[in-house]
mmCIF file of C-alpha atoms in Angstrom:
data_model
loop_
_atom_site.group_PDB
_atom_site.id
_atom_site.type_symbol
_atom_site.label_atom_id
_atom_site.label_comp_id
_atom_site.label_asym_id
_atom_site.label_seq_id
_atom_site.Cartn_x
_atom_site.Cartn_y
_atom_site.Cartn_z
ATOM 1 C CA UNK A 29 0.000 0.000 0.000
ATOM 2 C CA UNK A 30 1.315 3.405 -0.942
ATOM 3 C CA UNK A 31 1.959 5.988 1.711
ATOM 4 C CA UNK A 32 -0.948 8.328 2.384
ATOM 5 C CA UNK A 33 0.091 11.953 2.726
ATOM 6 C CA UNK A 34 -3.063 13.647 3.942
ATOM 7 C CA UNK A 35 -6.523 13.204 5.398
ATOM 8 C CA UNK A 36 -7.940 14.174 2.009
ATOM 9 C CA UNK A 37 -5.999 11.365 0.305
ATOM 10 C CA UNK A 38 -7.284 8.966 2.944
ATOM 11 C CA UNK A 39 -10.853 10.213 2.334
ATOM 12 C CA UNK A 40 -10.458 9.525 -1.399
ATOM 13 C CA UNK A 41 -9.073 6.035 -0.720
ATOM 14 C CA UNK A 42 -11.982 5.242 1.591
ATOM 15 C CA UNK A 43 -14.520 6.549 -0.927
ATOM 16 C CA UNK A 44 -12.994 4.300 -3.594
ATOM 17 C CA UNK A 45 -13.214 1.416 -1.151
ATOM 18 C CA UNK A 46 -16.887 2.193 -0.491
ATOM 19 C CA UNK A 47 -17.643 2.512 -4.195
ATOM 20 C CA UNK A 48 -16.332 -0.994 -4.803
ATOM 21 C CA UNK A 49 -18.031 -2.309 -1.662
ATOM 22 C CA UNK A 50 -21.374 -1.084 -2.991
ATOM 23 C CA UNK A 51 -20.665 -2.657 -6.391
ATOM 24 C CA UNK A 52 -19.944 -6.004 -4.735
ATOM 25 C CA UNK A 53 -23.170 -5.719 -2.724
ATOM 26 C CA UNK A 54 -25.186 -4.996 -5.861
ATOM 27 C CA UNK A 55 -24.053 -8.412 -7.111
ATOM 28 C CA UNK A 56 -24.639 -10.216 -3.801
ATOM 29 C CA UNK A 57 -28.038 -8.900 -2.684
ATOM 30 C CA UNK A 58 -30.145 -10.567 -5.414
ATOM 31 C CA UNK A 59 -28.610 -13.945 -4.471
ATOM 32 C CA UNK A 60 -29.372 -13.312 -0.816
ATOM 33 C CA UNK A 61 -32.966 -12.342 -1.613
ATOM 34 C CA UNK A 62 -33.384 -15.479 -3.689
ATOM 35 C CA UNK A 63 -32.162 -17.734 -0.872
ATOM 36 C CA UNK A 64 -34.150 -16.094 1.937
ATOM 37 C CA UNK A 65 -37.050 -18.176 3.228
ATOM 38 C CA UNK A 66 -38.767 -15.375 5.146
ATOM 39 C CA UNK A 67 -40.847 -13.097 2.936
ATOM 40 C CA UNK A 68 -39.900 -10.111 5.120
ATOM 41 C CA UNK A 69 -36.197 -10.881 4.790
ATOM 42 C CA UNK A 70 -36.465 -11.399 1.031
ATOM 43 C CA UNK A 71 -38.221 -8.028 0.692
ATOM 44 C CA UNK A 72 -35.654 -6.330 2.945
ATOM 45 C CA UNK A 73 -32.829 -7.563 0.703
ATOM 46 C CA UNK A 74 -34.661 -6.441 -2.442
ATOM 47 C CA UNK A 75 -35.423 -3.042 -0.949
ATOM 48 C CA UNK A 76 -31.821 -2.607 0.156
ATOM 49 C CA UNK A 77 -30.633 -3.475 -3.348
ATOM 50 C CA UNK A 78 -32.425 -0.384 -4.677
ATOM 51 C CA UNK A 79 -30.830 1.716 -1.919
ATOM 52 C CA UNK A 80 -27.415 0.171 -2.604
ATOM 53 C CA UNK A 81 -27.622 1.336 -6.203
ATOM 54 C CA UNK A 82 -28.172 4.867 -4.818
ATOM 55 C CA UNK A 83 -25.211 4.402 -2.449
ATOM 56 C CA UNK A 84 -22.962 3.458 -5.373
ATOM 57 C CA UNK A 85 -24.051 6.598 -7.247
ATOM 58 C CA UNK A 86 -23.487 8.790 -4.186
ATOM 59 C CA UNK A 87 -19.980 7.392 -3.618
ATOM 60 C CA UNK A 88 -19.148 8.108 -7.271
ATOM 61 C CA UNK A 89 -20.703 11.591 -6.924
ATOM 62 C CA UNK A 90 -18.617 12.269 -3.814
ATOM 63 C CA UNK A 91 -15.445 11.349 -5.688
ATOM 64 C CA UNK A 92 -16.494 13.593 -8.576
ATOM 65 C CA UNK A 93 -17.197 16.525 -6.202
ATOM 66 C CA UNK A 94 -13.638 16.087 -4.926
ATOM 67 C CA UNK A 95 -12.316 16.122 -8.501
ATOM 68 C CA UNK A 96 -11.242 12.494 -8.245
ATOM 69 C CA UNK A 97 -11.843 9.409 -10.387
ATOM 70 C CA UNK A 98 -12.710 5.903 -9.263
ATOM 71 C CA UNK A 99 -9.569 3.840 -8.795
ATOM 72 C CA UNK A 100 -11.072 0.421 -9.492
ATOM 73 C CA UNK A 101 -9.547 -0.850 -6.251
ATOM 74 C CA UNK A 102 -11.193 -3.935 -4.705
ATOM 75 C CA UNK A 103 -12.638 -3.519 -1.225
ATOM 76 C CA UNK A 104 -11.057 -6.529 0.465
ATOM 77 C CA UNK A 105 -13.122 -6.077 3.624
ATOM 78 C CA UNK A 106 -16.405 -6.379 1.716
ATOM 79 C CA UNK A 107 -15.033 -9.256 -0.322
ATOM 80 C CA UNK A 108 -14.243 -11.103 2.903
ATOM 81 C CA UNK A 109 -17.592 -10.308 4.504
ATOM 82 C CA UNK A 110 -19.459 -11.522 1.425
ATOM 83 C CA UNK A 111 -17.379 -14.710 1.224
ATOM 84 C CA UNK A 112 -18.161 -15.390 4.877
ATOM 85 C CA UNK A 113 -21.839 -14.727 4.187
ATOM 86 C CA UNK A 114 -21.778 -17.167 1.276
ATOM 87 C CA UNK A 115 -20.274 -19.832 3.554
ATOM 88 C CA UNK A 116 -23.060 -19.233 6.065
ATOM 89 C CA UNK A 117 -25.743 -19.500 3.379
ATOM 90 C CA UNK A 118 -24.195 -22.716 2.082
ATOM 91 C CA UNK A 119 -23.905 -24.120 5.617
ATOM 92 C CA UNK A 120 -27.612 -24.567 6.321
ATOM 93 C CA UNK A 121 -30.707 -25.881 4.615
ATOM 94 C CA UNK A 122 -33.528 -23.536 3.659
ATOM 95 C CA UNK A 123 -35.443 -22.368 6.695
ATOM 96 C CA UNK A 124 -35.304 -20.066 9.670
ATOM 97 C CA UNK A 125 -31.762 -21.088 10.657
ATOM 98 C CA UNK A 126 -30.365 -20.105 7.260
ATOM 99 C CA UNK A 127 -32.354 -16.855 7.403
ATOM 100 C CA UNK A 128 -30.882 -16.123 10.848
ATOM 101 C CA UNK A 129 -27.401 -16.834 9.500
ATOM 102 C CA UNK A 130 -28.028 -14.545 6.532
ATOM 103 C CA UNK A 131 -29.130 -11.783 8.889
ATOM 104 C CA UNK A 132 -25.882 -12.289 10.811
ATOM 105 C CA UNK A 133 -23.886 -11.866 7.605
ATOM 106 C CA UNK A 134 -25.955 -8.894 6.422
ATOM 107 C CA UNK A 135 -25.601 -7.083 9.739
ATOM 108 C CA UNK A 136 -21.824 -7.545 9.650
ATOM 109 C CA UNK A 137 -21.893 -5.835 6.252
ATOM 110 C CA UNK A 138 -24.145 -3.057 7.548
ATOM 111 C CA UNK A 139 -21.923 -2.427 10.567
ATOM 112 C CA UNK A 140 -18.848 -2.233 8.335
ATOM 113 C CA UNK A 141 -20.642 0.276 6.117
ATOM 114 C CA UNK A 142 -21.971 2.296 9.060
ATOM 115 C CA UNK A 143 -18.471 2.568 10.513
ATOM 116 C CA UNK A 144 -16.918 3.565 7.203
ATOM 117 C CA UNK A 145 -19.612 5.996 6.071
ATOM 118 C CA UNK A 146 -19.601 7.634 9.497
ATOM 119 C CA UNK A 147 -15.852 8.072 9.350
ATOM 120 C CA UNK A 148 -15.693 9.476 5.815
ATOM 121 C CA UNK A 149 -18.594 11.818 6.530
ATOM 122 C CA UNK A 150 -16.601 13.178 9.470
ATOM 123 C CA UNK A 151 -13.490 13.559 7.305
ATOM 124 C CA UNK A 152 -15.461 15.418 4.633
ATOM 125 C CA UNK A 153 -16.928 17.732 7.280
ATOM 126 C CA UNK A 154 -13.503 18.458 8.781
ATOM 127 C CA UNK A 155 -12.091 19.190 5.335
ATOM 128 C CA UNK A 156 -14.898 21.660 4.591
ATOM 129 C CA UNK A 157 -16.440 19.427 1.914
ATOM 130 C CA UNK A 158 -20.074 20.014 2.932
ATOM 131 C CA UNK A 159 -21.575 18.670 -0.298
ATOM 132 C CA UNK A 160 -19.642 15.437 0.074
ATOM 133 C CA UNK A 161 -20.556 15.187 3.758
ATOM 134 C CA UNK A 162 -24.246 15.620 2.897
ATOM 135 C CA UNK A 163 -24.121 12.774 0.355
ATOM 136 C CA UNK A 164 -22.396 10.514 2.842
ATOM 137 C CA UNK A 165 -24.853 11.394 5.615
ATOM 138 C CA UNK A 166 -27.776 10.366 3.385
ATOM 139 C CA UNK A 167 -26.203 6.957 2.821
ATOM 140 C CA UNK A 168 -25.273 6.586 6.476
ATOM 141 C CA UNK A 169 -28.915 7.115 7.495
ATOM 142 C CA UNK A 170 -30.071 4.456 5.036
ATOM 143 C CA UNK A 171 -27.439 1.975 6.250
ATOM 144 C CA UNK A 172 -28.546 2.488 9.853
ATOM 145 C CA UNK A 173 -32.187 2.012 8.833
ATOM 146 C CA UNK A 174 -31.314 -1.210 6.992
ATOM 147 C CA UNK A 175 -29.516 -2.527 10.071
ATOM 148 C CA UNK A 176 -32.518 -1.662 12.239
ATOM 149 C CA UNK A 177 -34.867 -3.411 9.802
ATOM 150 C CA UNK A 178 -32.737 -6.572 9.916
ATOM 151 C CA UNK A 179 -32.844 -6.495 13.720
ATOM 152 C CA UNK A 180 -36.627 -6.137 13.633
ATOM 153 C CA UNK A 181 -36.971 -9.122 11.289
ATOM 154 C CA UNK A 182 -34.618 -11.215 13.422
ATOM 155 C CA UNK A 183 -36.336 -10.368 16.699
ATOM 156 C CA UNK A 184 -39.828 -10.425 15.239
ATOM 157 C CA UNK A 185 -39.813 -13.915 13.821
ATOM 158 C CA UNK A 186 -36.690 -15.438 12.304
ATOM 159 C CA UNK A 187 -34.652 -16.031 15.472
ATOM 160 C CA UNK A 188 -37.652 -17.445 17.321
ATOM 161 C CA UNK A 189 -38.419 -19.793 14.428
ATOM 162 C CA UNK A 190 -34.776 -20.909 14.254
ATOM 163 C CA UNK A 191 -34.837 -21.645 17.991
ATOM 164 C CA UNK A 192 -38.071 -23.609 17.543
ATOM 165 C CA UNK A 193 -36.494 -25.632 14.720
ATOM 166 C CA UNK A 194 -33.598 -26.483 17.033
ATOM 167 C CA UNK A 195 -35.926 -27.519 19.879
ATOM 168 C CA UNK A 196 -37.875 -29.783 17.541
ATOM 169 C CA UNK A 197 -34.675 -31.396 16.250
ATOM 170 C CA UNK A 198 -33.406 -31.887 19.810
ATOM 171 C CA UNK A 199 -36.693 -33.461 20.927
ATOM 172 C CA UNK A 200 -36.715 -35.812 17.938
ATOM 173 C CA UNK A 201 -33.089 -36.826 18.591
ATOM 174 C CA UNK A 202 -33.851 -37.535 22.251
ATOM 175 C CA UNK A 203 -36.930 -39.590 21.384
ATOM 176 C CA UNK A 204 -35.270 -41.563 18.585
ATOM 177 C CA UNK A 205 -33.204 -43.964 20.797
ATOM 178 C CA UNK A 206 -36.315 -44.826 22.815
ATOM 179 C CA UNK A 207 -38.264 -45.534 19.657
ATOM 180 C CA UNK A 208 -35.579 -47.939 18.471
ATOM 181 C CA UNK A 209 -35.659 -49.832 21.758
ATOM 182 C CA UNK A 210 -39.444 -50.195 21.621
ATOM 183 C CA UNK A 211 -39.257 -51.639 18.087
#
């Protein structure tokens, strides 16, 4: 990694990182929506896809306002988070457990984005780039709302259903040896 000489350079690097992160998410969200069992979760992913397209445009706009061009750099953090999410999705059958695991992965992504958008918004403000800060604040609000929506879905139904699935499996496993002895 090249040496960074100023906060402005760091801001530009982070914006390029976010631009690519949003591009990666645009590819991942339809797959997540398709694999979600819960209607609410599927709709949340689809809704966030539309917002993510706006986030990509805002990140590009922020770079343009700064007189900078997109670097094409890969956001390794998002790449890793999405790979981990894919492993979680592949690690469970369709149902509430997989939905709960997908919410886990999605909230990790949201928290990464919240942290990064909050930081770059602060940098833009400190550097007197109000227009850039305003764009970033809009995205930050949407990321926080998406995280809150995922929490609501998890608490409202998915986690409870996943726990119920586990209890049913545990009960069946405990009863199975007794059934074999009776036969």
